CSV table of C-alpha atoms in Angstrom, one decimal:
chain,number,residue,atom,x,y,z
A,1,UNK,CA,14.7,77.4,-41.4
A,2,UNK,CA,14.3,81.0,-41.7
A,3,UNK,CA,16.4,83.3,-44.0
A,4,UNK,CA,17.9,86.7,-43.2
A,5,UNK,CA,19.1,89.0,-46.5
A,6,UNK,CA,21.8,91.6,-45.3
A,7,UNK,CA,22.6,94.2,-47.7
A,8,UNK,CA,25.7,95.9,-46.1
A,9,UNK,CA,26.7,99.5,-47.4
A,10,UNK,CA,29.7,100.8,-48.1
A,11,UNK,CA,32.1,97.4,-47.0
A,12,UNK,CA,31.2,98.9,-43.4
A,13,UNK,CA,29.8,97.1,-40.4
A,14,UNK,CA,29.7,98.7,-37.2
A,15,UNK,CA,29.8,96.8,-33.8
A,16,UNK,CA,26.4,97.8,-33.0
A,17,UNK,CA,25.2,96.5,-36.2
A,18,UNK,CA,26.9,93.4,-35.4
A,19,UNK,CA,25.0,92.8,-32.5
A,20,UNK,CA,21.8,93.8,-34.0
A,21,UNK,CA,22.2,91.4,-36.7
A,22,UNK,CA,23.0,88.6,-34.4
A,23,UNK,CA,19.7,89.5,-32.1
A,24,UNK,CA,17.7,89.3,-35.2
A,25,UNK,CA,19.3,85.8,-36.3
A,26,UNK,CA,18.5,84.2,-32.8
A,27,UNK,CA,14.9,85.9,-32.7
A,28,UNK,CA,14.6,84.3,-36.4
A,29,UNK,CA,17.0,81.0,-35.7
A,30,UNK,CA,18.1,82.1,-39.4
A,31,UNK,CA,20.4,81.4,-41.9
A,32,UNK,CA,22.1,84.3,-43.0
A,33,UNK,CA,23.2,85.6,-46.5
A,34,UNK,CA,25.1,88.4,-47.0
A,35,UNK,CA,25.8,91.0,-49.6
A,36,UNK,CA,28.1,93.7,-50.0
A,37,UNK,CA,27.1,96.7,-52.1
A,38,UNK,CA,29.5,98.1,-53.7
A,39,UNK,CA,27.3,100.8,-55.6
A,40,UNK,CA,31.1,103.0,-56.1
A,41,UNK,CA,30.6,104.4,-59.9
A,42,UNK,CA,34.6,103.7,-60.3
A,43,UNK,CA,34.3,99.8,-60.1
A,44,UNK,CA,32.0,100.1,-63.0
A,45,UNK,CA,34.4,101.9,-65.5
A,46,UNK,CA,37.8,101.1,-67.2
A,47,UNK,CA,40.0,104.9,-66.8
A,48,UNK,CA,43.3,104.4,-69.4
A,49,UNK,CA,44.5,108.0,-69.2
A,50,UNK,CA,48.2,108.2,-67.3
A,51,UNK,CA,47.1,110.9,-65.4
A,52,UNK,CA,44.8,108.6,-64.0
A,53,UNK,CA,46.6,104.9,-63.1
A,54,UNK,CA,47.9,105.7,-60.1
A,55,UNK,CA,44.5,107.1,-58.8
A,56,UNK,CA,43.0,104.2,-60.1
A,57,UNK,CA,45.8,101.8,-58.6
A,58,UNK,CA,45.2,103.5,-54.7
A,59,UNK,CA,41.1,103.0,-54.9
A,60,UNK,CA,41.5,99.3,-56.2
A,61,UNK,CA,43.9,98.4,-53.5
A,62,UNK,CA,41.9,100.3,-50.8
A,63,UNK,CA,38.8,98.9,-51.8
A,64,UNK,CA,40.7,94.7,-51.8
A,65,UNK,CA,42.3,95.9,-48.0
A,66,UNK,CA,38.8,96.9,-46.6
A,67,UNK,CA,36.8,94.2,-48.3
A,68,UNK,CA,39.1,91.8,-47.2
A,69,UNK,CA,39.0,93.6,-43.7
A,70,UNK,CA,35.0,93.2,-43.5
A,71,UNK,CA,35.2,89.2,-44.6
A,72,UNK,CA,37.0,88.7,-41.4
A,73,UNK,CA,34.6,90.6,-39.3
A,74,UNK,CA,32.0,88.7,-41.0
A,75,UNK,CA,33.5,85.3,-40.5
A,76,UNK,CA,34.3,85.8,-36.7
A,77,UNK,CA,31.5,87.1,-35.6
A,78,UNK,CA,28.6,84.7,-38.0
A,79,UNK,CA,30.8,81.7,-38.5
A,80,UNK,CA,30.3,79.8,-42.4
A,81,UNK,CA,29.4,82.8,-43.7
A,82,UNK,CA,29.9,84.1,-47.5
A,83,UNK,CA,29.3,87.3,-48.5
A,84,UNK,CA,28.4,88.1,-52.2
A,85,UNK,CA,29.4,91.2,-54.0
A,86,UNK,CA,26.8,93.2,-55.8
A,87,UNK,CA,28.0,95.8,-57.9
A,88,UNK,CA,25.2,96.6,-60.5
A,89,UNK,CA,22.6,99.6,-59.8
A,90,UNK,CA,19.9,96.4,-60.4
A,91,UNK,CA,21.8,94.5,-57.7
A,92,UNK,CA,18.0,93.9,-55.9
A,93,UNK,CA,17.1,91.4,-58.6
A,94,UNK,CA,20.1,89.3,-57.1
A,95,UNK,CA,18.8,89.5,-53.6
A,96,UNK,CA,15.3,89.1,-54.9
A,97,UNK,CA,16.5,86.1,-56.6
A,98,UNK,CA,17.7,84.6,-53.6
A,99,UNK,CA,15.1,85.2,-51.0
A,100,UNK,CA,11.3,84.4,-51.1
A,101,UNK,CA,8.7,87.3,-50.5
A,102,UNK,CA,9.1,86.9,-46.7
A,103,UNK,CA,12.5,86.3,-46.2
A,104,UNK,CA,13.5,89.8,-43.7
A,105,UNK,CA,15.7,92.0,-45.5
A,106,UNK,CA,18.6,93.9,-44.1
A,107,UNK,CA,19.5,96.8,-44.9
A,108,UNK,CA,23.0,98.2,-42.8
A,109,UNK,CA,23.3,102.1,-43.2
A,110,UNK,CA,26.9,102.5,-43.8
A,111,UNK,CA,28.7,105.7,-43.0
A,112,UNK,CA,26.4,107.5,-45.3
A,113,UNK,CA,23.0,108.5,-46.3
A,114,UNK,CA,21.3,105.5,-48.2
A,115,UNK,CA,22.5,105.6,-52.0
A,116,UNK,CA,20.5,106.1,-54.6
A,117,UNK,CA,19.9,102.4,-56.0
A,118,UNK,CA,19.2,101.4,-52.0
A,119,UNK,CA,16.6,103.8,-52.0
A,120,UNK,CA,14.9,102.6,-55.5
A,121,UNK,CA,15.2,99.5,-53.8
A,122,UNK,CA,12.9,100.5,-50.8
A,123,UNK,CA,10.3,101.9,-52.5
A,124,UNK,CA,10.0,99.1,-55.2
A,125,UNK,CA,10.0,96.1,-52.8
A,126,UNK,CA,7.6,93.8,-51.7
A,127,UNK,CA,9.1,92.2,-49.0
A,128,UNK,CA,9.7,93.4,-45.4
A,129,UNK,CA,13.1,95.4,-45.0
A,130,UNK,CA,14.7,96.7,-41.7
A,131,UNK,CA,16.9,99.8,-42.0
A,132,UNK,CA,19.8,99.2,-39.7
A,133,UNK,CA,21.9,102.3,-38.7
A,134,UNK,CA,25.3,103.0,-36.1
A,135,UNK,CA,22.9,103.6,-33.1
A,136,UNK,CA,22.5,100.6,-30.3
A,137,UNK,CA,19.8,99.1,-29.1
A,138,UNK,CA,18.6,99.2,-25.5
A,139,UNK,CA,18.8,95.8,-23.2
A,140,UNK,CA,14.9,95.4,-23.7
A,141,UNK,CA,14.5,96.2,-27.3
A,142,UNK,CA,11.7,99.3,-27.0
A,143,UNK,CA,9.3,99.4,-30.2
A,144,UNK,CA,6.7,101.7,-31.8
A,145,UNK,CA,4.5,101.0,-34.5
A,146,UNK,CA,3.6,104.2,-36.4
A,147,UNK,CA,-1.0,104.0,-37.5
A,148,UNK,CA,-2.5,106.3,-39.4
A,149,UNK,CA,-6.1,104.6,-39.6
A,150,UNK,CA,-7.2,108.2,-42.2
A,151,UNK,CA,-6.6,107.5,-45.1
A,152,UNK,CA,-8.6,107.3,-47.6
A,153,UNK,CA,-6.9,104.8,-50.3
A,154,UNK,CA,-7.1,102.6,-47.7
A,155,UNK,CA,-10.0,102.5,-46.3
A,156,UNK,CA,-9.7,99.0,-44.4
A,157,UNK,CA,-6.6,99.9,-42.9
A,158,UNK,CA,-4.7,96.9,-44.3
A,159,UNK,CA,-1.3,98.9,-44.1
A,160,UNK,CA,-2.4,99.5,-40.2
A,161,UNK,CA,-3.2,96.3,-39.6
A,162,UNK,CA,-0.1,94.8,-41.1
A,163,UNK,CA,2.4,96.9,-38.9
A,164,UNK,CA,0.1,95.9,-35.6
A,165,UNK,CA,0.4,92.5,-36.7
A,166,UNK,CA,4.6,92.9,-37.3
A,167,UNK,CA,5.4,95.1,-34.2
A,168,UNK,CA,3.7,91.9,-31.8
A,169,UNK,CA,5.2,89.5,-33.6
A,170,UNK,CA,8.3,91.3,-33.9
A,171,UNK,CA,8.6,92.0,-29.9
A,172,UNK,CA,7.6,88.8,-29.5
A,173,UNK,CA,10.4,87.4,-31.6
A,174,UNK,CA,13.0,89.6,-29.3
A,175,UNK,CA,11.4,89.0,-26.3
A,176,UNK,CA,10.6,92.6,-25.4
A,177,UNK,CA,7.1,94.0,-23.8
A,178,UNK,CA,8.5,97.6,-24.5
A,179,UNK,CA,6.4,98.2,-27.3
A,180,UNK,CA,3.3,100.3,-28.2
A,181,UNK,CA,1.3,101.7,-31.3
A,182,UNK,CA,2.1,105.5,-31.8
A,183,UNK,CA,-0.3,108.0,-34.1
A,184,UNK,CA,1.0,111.4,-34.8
A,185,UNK,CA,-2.1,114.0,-34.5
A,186,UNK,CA,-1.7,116.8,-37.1
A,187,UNK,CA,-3.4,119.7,-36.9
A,188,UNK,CA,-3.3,121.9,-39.8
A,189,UNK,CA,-2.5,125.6,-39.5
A,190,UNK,CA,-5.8,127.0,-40.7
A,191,UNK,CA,-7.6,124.8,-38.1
A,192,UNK,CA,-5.4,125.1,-34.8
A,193,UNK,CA,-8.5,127.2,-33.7
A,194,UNK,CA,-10.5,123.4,-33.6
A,195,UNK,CA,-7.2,122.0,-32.1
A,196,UNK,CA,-9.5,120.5,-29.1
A,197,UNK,CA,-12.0,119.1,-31.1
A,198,UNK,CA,-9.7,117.5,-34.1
A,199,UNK,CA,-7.7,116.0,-31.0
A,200,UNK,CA,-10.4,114.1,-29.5
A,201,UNK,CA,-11.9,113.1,-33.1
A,202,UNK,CA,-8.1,111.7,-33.8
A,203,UNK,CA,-8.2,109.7,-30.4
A,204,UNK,CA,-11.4,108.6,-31.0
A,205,UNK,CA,-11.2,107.2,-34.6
A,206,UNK,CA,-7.8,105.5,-33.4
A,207,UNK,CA,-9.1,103.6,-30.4
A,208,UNK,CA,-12.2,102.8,-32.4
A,209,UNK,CA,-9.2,101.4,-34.9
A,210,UNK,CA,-7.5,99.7,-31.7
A,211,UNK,CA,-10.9,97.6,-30.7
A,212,UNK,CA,-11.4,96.1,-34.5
A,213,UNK,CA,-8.2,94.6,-34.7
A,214,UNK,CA,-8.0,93.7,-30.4
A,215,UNK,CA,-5.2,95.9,-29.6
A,216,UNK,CA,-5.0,96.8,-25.4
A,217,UNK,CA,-5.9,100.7,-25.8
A,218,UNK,CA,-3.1,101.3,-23.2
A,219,UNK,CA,-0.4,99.9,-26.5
A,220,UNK,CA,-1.4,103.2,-27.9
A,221,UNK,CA,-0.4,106.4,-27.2
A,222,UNK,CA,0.1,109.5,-29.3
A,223,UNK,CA,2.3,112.2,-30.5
A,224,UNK,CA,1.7,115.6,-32.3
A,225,UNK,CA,2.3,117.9,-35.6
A,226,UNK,CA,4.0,116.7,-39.0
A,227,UNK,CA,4.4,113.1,-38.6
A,228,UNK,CA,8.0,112.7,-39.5
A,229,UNK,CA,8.8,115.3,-36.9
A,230,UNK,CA,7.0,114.0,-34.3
A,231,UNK,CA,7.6,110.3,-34.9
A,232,UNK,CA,11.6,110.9,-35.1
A,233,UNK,CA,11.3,113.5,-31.8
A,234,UNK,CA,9.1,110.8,-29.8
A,235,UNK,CA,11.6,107.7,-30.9
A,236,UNK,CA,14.5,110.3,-29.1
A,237,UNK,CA,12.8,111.2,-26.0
A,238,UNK,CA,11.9,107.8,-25.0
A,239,UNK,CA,14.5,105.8,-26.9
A,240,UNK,CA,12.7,104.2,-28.8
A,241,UNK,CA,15.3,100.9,-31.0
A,242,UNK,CA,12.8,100.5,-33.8
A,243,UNK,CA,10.3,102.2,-35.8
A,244,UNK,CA,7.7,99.6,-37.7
A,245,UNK,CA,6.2,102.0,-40.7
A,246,UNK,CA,3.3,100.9,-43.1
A,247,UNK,CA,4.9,100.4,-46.8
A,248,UNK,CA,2.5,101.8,-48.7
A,249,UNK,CA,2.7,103.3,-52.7
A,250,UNK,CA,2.3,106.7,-53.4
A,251,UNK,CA,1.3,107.8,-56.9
A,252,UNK,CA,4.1,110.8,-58.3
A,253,UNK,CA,1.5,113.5,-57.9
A,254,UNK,CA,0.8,112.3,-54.4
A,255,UNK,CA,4.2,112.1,-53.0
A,256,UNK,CA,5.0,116.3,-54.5
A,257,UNK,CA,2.2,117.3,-53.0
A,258,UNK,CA,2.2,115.6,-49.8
A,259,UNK,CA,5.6,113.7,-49.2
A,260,UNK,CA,5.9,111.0,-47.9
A,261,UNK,CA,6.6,110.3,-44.0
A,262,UNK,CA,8.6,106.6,-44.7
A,263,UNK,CA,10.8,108.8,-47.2
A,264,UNK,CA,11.5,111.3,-44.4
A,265,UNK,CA,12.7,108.8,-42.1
A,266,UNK,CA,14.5,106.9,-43.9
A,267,UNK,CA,17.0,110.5,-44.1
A,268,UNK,CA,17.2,110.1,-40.5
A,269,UNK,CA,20.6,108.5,-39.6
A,270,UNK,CA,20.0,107.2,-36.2
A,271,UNK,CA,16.7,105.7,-37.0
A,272,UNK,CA,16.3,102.4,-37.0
A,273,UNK,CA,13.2,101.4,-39.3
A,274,UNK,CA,11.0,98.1,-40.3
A,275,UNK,CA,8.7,98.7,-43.4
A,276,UNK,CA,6.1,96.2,-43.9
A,277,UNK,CA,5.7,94.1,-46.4
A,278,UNK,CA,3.3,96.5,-49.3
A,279,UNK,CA,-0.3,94.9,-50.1
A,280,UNK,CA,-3.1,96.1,-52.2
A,281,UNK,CA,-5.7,97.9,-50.1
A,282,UNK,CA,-8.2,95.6,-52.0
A,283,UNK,CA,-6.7,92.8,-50.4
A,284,UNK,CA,-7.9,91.2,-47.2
A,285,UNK,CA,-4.5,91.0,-45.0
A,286,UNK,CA,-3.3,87.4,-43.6
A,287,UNK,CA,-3.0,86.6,-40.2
């Protein structure tokens, strides 16, 4: 039986989560584990001072009151259900501990931006993660793959191939046929004057991508200018539910100099994002 991790943020869980998360565990027929992340630095200290204990007194009680709150909205809706509390900054060695590689990760936004220790845990995983945040999804479930067959440290596209290979299985799972490859055409500034040229070259290299790994070209389509711009704008125009982005690893130097797109989006609040699973470039990628 499969396994679903859900990390939930801030003891909140929306309604439209809800019914995300119980889409997901019918298109998985998974068992569910759940975790609540209670990354507040005052449930890590002791505070003795009198000016103090009545603050202290307020949070504790407010954090019991909602905690208990979100165990009922847990039970009712995903029935023998346990939630786990995880207050450390290393609390992804619990859930890794827990789950095998492949076991889906869930990740629920919360109120918030993504904490600090959430976003650590991103960019050291292994394993596939989806990024859950307040927005619903549509009756049909649209998806977009986001392929960038250029680069260089990758130069048999595993990371492409890997979120082809997740978006079809993944609409398959939900049932959809609303779903399509996207590639973002940059142009740089100092080239806009071979804007024609690099445009057909980009279209060209990508469906040349599309017939290696037998994807129907009319799956892709295509966007333009910086990638994390025109991915987010293209998910809003045609309301798009879920973005499928290669997990790839970016060197220090890399990432100042050029960013990183799957960091960009993950700042978007509405978005809601599946990273693949990371693997070496050296490594031939499974079926």
């Amino acid at each position: 039986m499969a396994k679903l991790h859900i990390i939930i943020e801030n003891y909140s869980l929306s309604s439209a989560e809800i019914h995300k998360i119980t889409l997901l565990q019918q298109a998985y027929d998974a068992e569910l584990f759940w975790y609540v992340h209670a990354h507040d630095t005052m449930l890590d200290r002791l505070y003795f001072s009198t000016e103090l204990a009545s603050l202290w007194q307020s949070f504790t009680n407010n954090v019991k009151q909602t905690s208990h709150a979100l165990e009922q909205s847990v039970q009712q809706h995903f029935k023998n259900s346990t939630l786990s509390y995880v207050h450390d900054k290393y609390w992804g060695k619990e859930v890794d501990k827990n789950a095998a590689r492949q076991d889906l990760r869930i990740i629920t936004r919360g109120e918030e931006n993504l904490s600090h220790s959430v976003l650590q845990y991103i960019n050291h995983s292994n394993a596939p993660l989806i990024i859950l945040g307040k927005r619903p999804w549509g009756a049909k479930c649209k998806l977009v793959g986001a392929v960038d067959p250029f680069h260089s440290d990758d130069p048999k596209n595993t990371t492409d191939i890997n979120v082809y290979k997740l978006t079809r299985r993944m609409a398959e799972r939900l049932q959809s046929q609303e779903w399509k490859l996207l590639h973002a055409i940059y142009i740089p500034p100092l080239a806009i004057s071979h804007t024609q040229e690099l445009n057909l070259f980009h279209r060209e290299r990508v469906y040349e991508f599309c017939r290696e790994i037998q994807c129907p070209p009319k799956r892709m389509t295509f966007c333009g200018g910086n990638p994390e711009i025109a991915i987010e704008h293209y998910a809003q125009i045609n309301k798009v539910d879920l973005i499928v982005l290669g997990s790839r690893k970016h060197g220090i130097i890399d990432k100042w100099l050029n960013g990183s797109t799957v960091e960009q989006l993950l700042k978007t609040p509405h978005l809601d994002i599946l990273l693949t699973a990371s693997h070496s470039a050296k490594n031939n990628p499974k079926s």
